[in-house]
Short mmCIF file of N, CA and C in Angstrom, two decimals:
data_model
loop_
_atom_site.label_atom_id
_atom_site.label_comp_id
_atom_site.label_asym_id
_atom_site.label_seq_id
_atom_site.Cartn_x
_atom_site.Cartn_y
_atom_site.Cartn_z
N TRP A 1 -29.55 -0.77 26.27
CA TRP A 1 -29.17 -2.16 26.45
C TRP A 1 -28.32 -2.23 27.71
N TRP A 2 -28.84 -2.89 28.73
CA TRP A 2 -28.12 -3.07 29.98
C TRP A 2 -27.98 -4.54 30.25
N GLY A 3 -27.11 -4.86 31.21
CA GLY A 3 -27.02 -6.23 31.67
C GLY A 3 -28.27 -6.60 32.47
N GLY A 4 -28.42 -7.90 32.72
CA GLY A 4 -29.61 -8.39 33.39
C GLY A 4 -29.81 -7.82 34.78
N ALA A 5 -28.72 -7.58 35.51
CA ALA A 5 -28.86 -7.05 36.87
C ALA A 5 -29.43 -5.63 36.86
N CYS A 6 -28.93 -4.79 35.95
CA CYS A 6 -29.42 -3.41 35.87
C CYS A 6 -30.86 -3.35 35.40
N ALA A 7 -31.18 -4.12 34.37
CA ALA A 7 -32.56 -4.12 33.85
C ALA A 7 -33.53 -4.60 34.91
N ARG A 8 -33.15 -5.68 35.61
CA ARG A 8 -34.04 -6.21 36.63
C ARG A 8 -34.22 -5.23 37.79
N ARG A 9 -33.16 -4.56 38.18
CA ARG A 9 -33.25 -3.58 39.28
C ARG A 9 -34.15 -2.41 38.88
N CYS A 10 -34.06 -1.96 37.64
CA CYS A 10 -34.95 -0.87 37.18
C CYS A 10 -36.40 -1.31 37.24
N CYS A 11 -36.67 -2.55 36.82
CA CYS A 11 -38.04 -3.07 36.90
C CYS A 11 -38.50 -3.16 38.35
N GLU A 12 -37.60 -3.61 39.20
CA GLU A 12 -37.93 -3.79 40.62
C GLU A 12 -38.32 -2.46 41.26
N ARG A 13 -37.62 -1.40 40.88
CA ARG A 13 -37.86 -0.09 41.49
C ARG A 13 -38.87 0.76 40.73
N GLY A 14 -39.43 0.22 39.67
CA GLY A 14 -40.45 0.94 38.93
C GLY A 14 -39.92 1.92 37.90
N HIS A 15 -38.61 1.89 37.62
CA HIS A 15 -38.04 2.80 36.63
C HIS A 15 -38.28 2.31 35.21
N GLY A 16 -38.33 1.00 35.03
CA GLY A 16 -38.58 0.43 33.71
C GLY A 16 -40.06 0.20 33.54
N ARG A 17 -40.72 0.95 32.68
CA ARG A 17 -42.15 0.84 32.54
C ARG A 17 -42.56 0.09 31.27
N GLY A 18 -41.63 -0.13 30.38
CA GLY A 18 -41.96 -0.78 29.12
C GLY A 18 -41.59 -2.26 29.14
N PRO A 19 -41.80 -2.93 28.02
CA PRO A 19 -41.43 -4.33 27.89
C PRO A 19 -39.92 -4.48 28.09
N THR A 20 -39.52 -5.57 28.72
CA THR A 20 -38.11 -5.77 29.05
C THR A 20 -37.69 -7.19 28.76
N VAL A 21 -36.54 -7.34 28.10
CA VAL A 21 -35.91 -8.64 27.93
C VAL A 21 -34.72 -8.66 28.88
N VAL A 22 -34.70 -9.59 29.81
CA VAL A 22 -33.64 -9.69 30.82
C VAL A 22 -32.80 -10.92 30.51
N ILE A 23 -31.52 -10.69 30.17
CA ILE A 23 -30.62 -11.77 29.76
C ILE A 23 -29.28 -11.61 30.46
N PRO A 24 -28.82 -12.51 31.21
CA PRO A 24 -29.53 -13.26 32.23
C PRO A 24 -29.64 -12.39 33.46
N PRO A 25 -30.69 -12.53 34.23
CA PRO A 25 -30.83 -11.71 35.42
C PRO A 25 -29.95 -12.22 36.55
N ALA A 26 -29.16 -11.34 37.12
CA ALA A 26 -28.25 -11.73 38.20
C ALA A 26 -29.06 -11.94 39.48
N VAL A 27 -29.21 -13.18 39.89
CA VAL A 27 -29.90 -13.48 41.15
C VAL A 27 -29.05 -14.34 42.06
N LYS A 28 -28.28 -15.26 41.49
CA LYS A 28 -27.45 -16.12 42.30
C LYS A 28 -26.23 -16.52 41.48
N ALA A 29 -25.05 -16.10 41.94
CA ALA A 29 -23.82 -16.40 41.21
C ALA A 29 -23.41 -17.86 41.44
N CYS A 30 -22.61 -18.37 40.50
CA CYS A 30 -22.10 -19.74 40.58
C CYS A 30 -20.61 -19.72 40.89
N GLY A 31 -20.10 -20.82 41.38
CA GLY A 31 -18.66 -21.00 41.58
C GLY A 31 -18.04 -19.92 42.44
N TRP A 32 -16.83 -19.50 42.03
CA TRP A 32 -16.09 -18.48 42.80
C TRP A 32 -16.84 -17.16 42.85
N SER A 33 -17.61 -16.86 41.84
CA SER A 33 -18.36 -15.60 41.82
C SER A 33 -19.31 -15.49 43.01
N SER A 34 -19.79 -16.63 43.49
CA SER A 34 -20.73 -16.60 44.61
C SER A 34 -20.08 -16.10 45.90
N LEU A 35 -18.75 -16.13 45.96
CA LEU A 35 -18.05 -15.60 47.14
C LEU A 35 -18.01 -14.08 47.13
N VAL A 36 -18.10 -13.49 45.94
CA VAL A 36 -18.01 -12.04 45.80
C VAL A 36 -19.39 -11.39 45.68
N PHE A 37 -20.27 -12.05 44.92
CA PHE A 37 -21.59 -11.48 44.65
C PHE A 37 -22.65 -12.24 45.44
N PRO A 38 -23.33 -11.56 46.36
CA PRO A 38 -24.36 -12.25 47.15
C PRO A 38 -25.59 -12.57 46.32
N SER A 39 -26.35 -13.54 46.78
CA SER A 39 -27.63 -13.84 46.13
C SER A 39 -28.56 -12.64 46.30
N TRP A 40 -29.43 -12.45 45.35
CA TRP A 40 -30.28 -11.27 45.34
C TRP A 40 -31.62 -11.68 44.75
N MET A 41 -32.63 -11.79 45.58
CA MET A 41 -33.96 -12.18 45.13
C MET A 41 -34.86 -10.95 45.14
N PRO A 42 -35.16 -10.42 43.96
CA PRO A 42 -35.97 -9.20 43.92
C PRO A 42 -37.43 -9.47 44.22
N ALA A 43 -38.12 -8.42 44.58
CA ALA A 43 -39.57 -8.46 44.72
C ALA A 43 -40.12 -7.53 43.65
N LEU A 44 -40.44 -8.10 42.50
CA LEU A 44 -40.91 -7.30 41.37
C LEU A 44 -42.39 -7.01 41.49
N PRO A 45 -42.80 -5.79 41.18
CA PRO A 45 -44.22 -5.50 41.13
C PRO A 45 -44.87 -6.36 40.05
N ALA A 46 -46.09 -6.80 40.26
CA ALA A 46 -46.78 -7.66 39.29
C ALA A 46 -46.86 -7.00 37.92
N SER A 47 -47.02 -5.68 37.88
CA SER A 47 -47.11 -4.98 36.60
C SER A 47 -45.79 -5.07 35.83
N ALA A 48 -44.67 -5.05 36.53
CA ALA A 48 -43.36 -5.18 35.88
C ALA A 48 -43.12 -6.63 35.46
N ALA A 49 -43.44 -7.58 36.32
CA ALA A 49 -43.23 -9.00 36.00
C ALA A 49 -44.00 -9.42 34.76
N ALA A 50 -45.15 -8.82 34.55
CA ALA A 50 -45.98 -9.17 33.39
C ALA A 50 -45.37 -8.71 32.08
N ARG A 51 -44.41 -7.76 32.14
CA ARG A 51 -43.81 -7.20 30.92
C ARG A 51 -42.39 -7.71 30.69
N ILE A 52 -41.98 -8.75 31.42
CA ILE A 52 -40.60 -9.24 31.32
C ILE A 52 -40.54 -10.56 30.56
N VAL A 53 -39.57 -10.64 29.65
CA VAL A 53 -39.17 -11.90 29.05
C VAL A 53 -37.79 -12.19 29.63
N CYS A 54 -37.64 -13.31 30.31
CA CYS A 54 -36.42 -13.64 31.03
C CYS A 54 -35.76 -14.86 30.39
N VAL A 55 -34.46 -14.76 30.10
CA VAL A 55 -33.73 -15.84 29.45
C VAL A 55 -32.42 -16.08 30.19
N VAL A 56 -32.10 -17.36 30.39
CA VAL A 56 -30.82 -17.75 30.98
C VAL A 56 -30.31 -18.97 30.23
N GLY A 57 -29.00 -19.06 30.05
CA GLY A 57 -28.42 -20.20 29.36
C GLY A 57 -28.25 -21.39 30.28
N ASP A 58 -28.50 -22.59 29.76
CA ASP A 58 -28.34 -23.78 30.60
C ASP A 58 -26.88 -24.10 30.90
N ASN A 59 -25.94 -23.46 30.17
CA ASN A 59 -24.51 -23.64 30.43
C ASN A 59 -23.89 -22.40 31.07
N ASP A 60 -24.71 -21.56 31.68
CA ASP A 60 -24.20 -20.36 32.34
C ASP A 60 -23.44 -20.76 33.59
N LYS A 61 -22.16 -20.43 33.63
CA LYS A 61 -21.31 -20.76 34.79
C LYS A 61 -21.14 -19.55 35.71
N THR A 62 -21.80 -18.44 35.38
CA THR A 62 -21.73 -17.22 36.20
C THR A 62 -22.98 -17.04 37.03
N ILE A 63 -24.14 -17.20 36.41
CA ILE A 63 -25.43 -17.05 37.08
C ILE A 63 -26.11 -18.41 37.12
N SER A 64 -26.63 -18.78 38.25
CA SER A 64 -27.28 -20.07 38.43
C SER A 64 -28.62 -20.13 37.68
N PRO A 65 -28.74 -21.00 36.65
CA PRO A 65 -30.03 -21.13 35.96
C PRO A 65 -31.16 -21.50 36.91
N SER A 66 -30.89 -22.34 37.90
CA SER A 66 -31.95 -22.71 38.85
C SER A 66 -32.36 -21.52 39.71
N GLY A 67 -31.42 -20.64 40.03
CA GLY A 67 -31.76 -19.42 40.78
C GLY A 67 -32.63 -18.47 39.97
N VAL A 68 -32.36 -18.39 38.67
CA VAL A 68 -33.17 -17.56 37.78
C VAL A 68 -34.58 -18.13 37.68
N GLU A 69 -34.67 -19.44 37.53
CA GLU A 69 -35.98 -20.08 37.45
C GLU A 69 -36.78 -19.83 38.73
N ARG A 70 -36.13 -19.91 39.88
CA ARG A 70 -36.82 -19.65 41.16
C ARG A 70 -37.29 -18.20 41.24
N MET A 71 -36.45 -17.27 40.77
CA MET A 71 -36.82 -15.86 40.76
C MET A 71 -38.06 -15.65 39.89
N CYS A 72 -38.09 -16.31 38.72
CA CYS A 72 -39.25 -16.17 37.83
C CYS A 72 -40.51 -16.75 38.46
N ARG A 73 -40.37 -17.90 39.10
CA ARG A 73 -41.52 -18.53 39.75
C ARG A 73 -42.03 -17.66 40.90
N THR A 74 -41.12 -17.15 41.73
CA THR A 74 -41.48 -16.32 42.88
C THR A 74 -42.19 -15.04 42.45
N ASN A 75 -41.73 -14.45 41.36
CA ASN A 75 -42.28 -13.17 40.89
C ASN A 75 -43.34 -13.33 39.80
N LYS A 76 -43.73 -14.57 39.53
CA LYS A 76 -44.77 -14.85 38.54
C LYS A 76 -44.43 -14.29 37.16
N ILE A 77 -43.15 -14.46 36.76
CA ILE A 77 -42.72 -14.11 35.41
C ILE A 77 -43.01 -15.32 34.54
N ALA A 78 -44.04 -15.21 33.73
CA ALA A 78 -44.48 -16.35 32.93
C ALA A 78 -43.62 -16.55 31.69
N ASN A 79 -42.97 -15.50 31.22
CA ASN A 79 -42.17 -15.57 30.01
C ASN A 79 -40.72 -15.87 30.35
N PHE A 80 -40.48 -17.12 30.72
CA PHE A 80 -39.15 -17.58 31.13
C PHE A 80 -38.67 -18.64 30.15
N GLU A 81 -37.42 -18.53 29.73
CA GLU A 81 -36.87 -19.46 28.77
C GLU A 81 -35.45 -19.85 29.16
N VAL A 82 -35.16 -21.14 29.09
CA VAL A 82 -33.79 -21.63 29.27
C VAL A 82 -33.23 -21.89 27.89
N ALA A 83 -32.13 -21.21 27.58
CA ALA A 83 -31.50 -21.32 26.26
C ALA A 83 -30.58 -22.53 26.23
N ARG A 84 -30.95 -23.53 25.47
CA ARG A 84 -30.11 -24.73 25.35
C ARG A 84 -28.77 -24.36 24.72
N GLY A 85 -27.71 -24.73 25.44
CA GLY A 85 -26.36 -24.45 24.94
C GLY A 85 -25.90 -23.03 25.20
N GLY A 86 -26.75 -22.21 25.82
CA GLY A 86 -26.38 -20.81 26.08
C GLY A 86 -25.47 -20.70 27.27
N ASP A 87 -24.42 -19.88 27.14
CA ASP A 87 -23.54 -19.60 28.27
C ASP A 87 -23.93 -18.23 28.84
N HIS A 88 -23.06 -17.62 29.62
CA HIS A 88 -23.41 -16.34 30.24
C HIS A 88 -23.57 -15.23 29.20
N ARG A 89 -22.74 -15.21 28.19
CA ARG A 89 -22.83 -14.15 27.18
C ARG A 89 -23.93 -14.41 26.16
N MET A 90 -24.19 -15.64 25.86
CA MET A 90 -25.26 -16.09 24.98
C MET A 90 -25.21 -15.48 23.58
N ASN A 91 -24.00 -15.13 23.09
CA ASN A 91 -23.87 -14.53 21.76
C ASN A 91 -24.43 -15.43 20.67
N ASN A 92 -24.05 -16.70 20.66
CA ASN A 92 -24.54 -17.59 19.60
C ASN A 92 -26.05 -17.77 19.68
N TYR A 93 -26.58 -17.85 20.89
CA TYR A 93 -28.03 -18.03 21.05
C TYR A 93 -28.79 -16.79 20.57
N LEU A 94 -28.31 -15.62 20.95
CA LEU A 94 -29.01 -14.39 20.62
C LEU A 94 -28.79 -13.93 19.19
N LEU A 95 -27.55 -14.03 18.72
CA LEU A 95 -27.19 -13.47 17.42
C LEU A 95 -27.02 -14.51 16.33
N GLY A 96 -26.94 -15.77 16.70
CA GLY A 96 -26.70 -16.84 15.73
C GLY A 96 -25.22 -17.12 15.61
N LYS A 97 -24.90 -18.25 15.07
CA LYS A 97 -23.50 -18.64 14.92
C LYS A 97 -22.88 -17.89 13.75
N THR A 98 -21.61 -17.53 13.92
CA THR A 98 -20.89 -16.83 12.87
C THR A 98 -20.49 -17.80 11.78
N LYS A 99 -20.84 -17.44 10.55
CA LYS A 99 -20.48 -18.26 9.39
C LYS A 99 -19.27 -17.63 8.70
N LYS A 100 -18.77 -18.30 7.71
CA LYS A 100 -17.65 -17.75 6.93
C LYS A 100 -18.06 -16.40 6.37
N GLY A 101 -17.13 -15.48 6.38
CA GLY A 101 -17.42 -14.13 5.90
C GLY A 101 -17.95 -13.22 6.98
N GLY A 102 -18.09 -13.73 8.21
CA GLY A 102 -18.52 -12.90 9.33
C GLY A 102 -20.01 -12.73 9.49
N LYS A 103 -20.81 -13.35 8.62
CA LYS A 103 -22.26 -13.23 8.73
C LYS A 103 -22.78 -14.19 9.79
N ARG A 104 -23.87 -13.81 10.39
CA ARG A 104 -24.49 -14.63 11.43
C ARG A 104 -25.68 -15.39 10.88
N ASP A 105 -25.90 -16.57 11.41
CA ASP A 105 -26.99 -17.43 10.96
C ASP A 105 -27.97 -17.63 12.11
N GLY A 106 -29.19 -17.14 11.95
CA GLY A 106 -30.21 -17.35 12.96
C GLY A 106 -30.09 -16.39 14.12
N GLY A 107 -30.40 -16.85 15.30
CA GLY A 107 -30.37 -16.03 16.49
C GLY A 107 -31.78 -15.72 16.96
N LYS A 108 -31.95 -15.55 18.26
CA LYS A 108 -33.27 -15.40 18.86
C LYS A 108 -33.54 -13.98 19.38
N LEU A 109 -32.58 -13.08 19.27
CA LEU A 109 -32.76 -11.75 19.86
C LEU A 109 -33.99 -11.04 19.31
N GLU A 110 -34.15 -11.01 18.00
CA GLU A 110 -35.29 -10.32 17.41
C GLU A 110 -36.61 -10.93 17.88
N GLU A 111 -36.67 -12.26 17.95
CA GLU A 111 -37.89 -12.93 18.42
C GLU A 111 -38.20 -12.56 19.87
N LEU A 112 -37.16 -12.51 20.73
CA LEU A 112 -37.37 -12.16 22.13
C LEU A 112 -37.88 -10.73 22.28
N VAL A 113 -37.33 -9.81 21.50
CA VAL A 113 -37.77 -8.42 21.55
C VAL A 113 -39.22 -8.30 21.10
N HIS A 114 -39.56 -8.98 20.01
CA HIS A 114 -40.95 -8.93 19.53
C HIS A 114 -41.91 -9.57 20.56
N ARG A 115 -41.45 -10.62 21.21
CA ARG A 115 -42.29 -11.25 22.24
C ARG A 115 -42.54 -10.27 23.38
N ALA A 116 -41.49 -9.55 23.80
CA ALA A 116 -41.64 -8.57 24.89
C ALA A 116 -42.57 -7.43 24.47
N LEU A 117 -42.43 -6.97 23.23
CA LEU A 117 -43.26 -5.87 22.74
C LEU A 117 -44.73 -6.26 22.65
N ALA A 118 -45.01 -7.54 22.50
CA ALA A 118 -46.39 -8.01 22.39
C ALA A 118 -47.06 -8.22 23.74
N LEU A 119 -46.31 -8.10 24.83
CA LEU A 119 -46.89 -8.31 26.16
C LEU A 119 -47.84 -7.17 26.52
N PRO A 120 -48.91 -7.47 27.25
CA PRO A 120 -49.84 -6.42 27.64
C PRO A 120 -49.21 -5.45 28.64
N GLY A 121 -49.68 -4.25 28.67
CA GLY A 121 -49.20 -3.29 29.65
C GLY A 121 -48.49 -2.21 29.00
#
């Protein structure tokens, strides 16, 4: 389990050969972060792009959702999803909201992993 920047870089360089869920891929930072972290538009091999499920939160204040969408369009990543209400960490989106007693309700992580595993290649 790596962050989106590491997973995407492995795919870009051909190190990641299996299905990959990238949450969120670092391509363009927002706000003050953009002064420290430069924009980074990868050139993914078509074989890698076909095996990626890419997710970014619409409330992400660290990574630009529009930059992620452009990266997916440029690299022909068809499995792109904007998580409504998701922030940069996307804990509630991926794991579900915490209920009383510490149990989680719902969450999309398992669905995203199964979707990636079902991709050809």
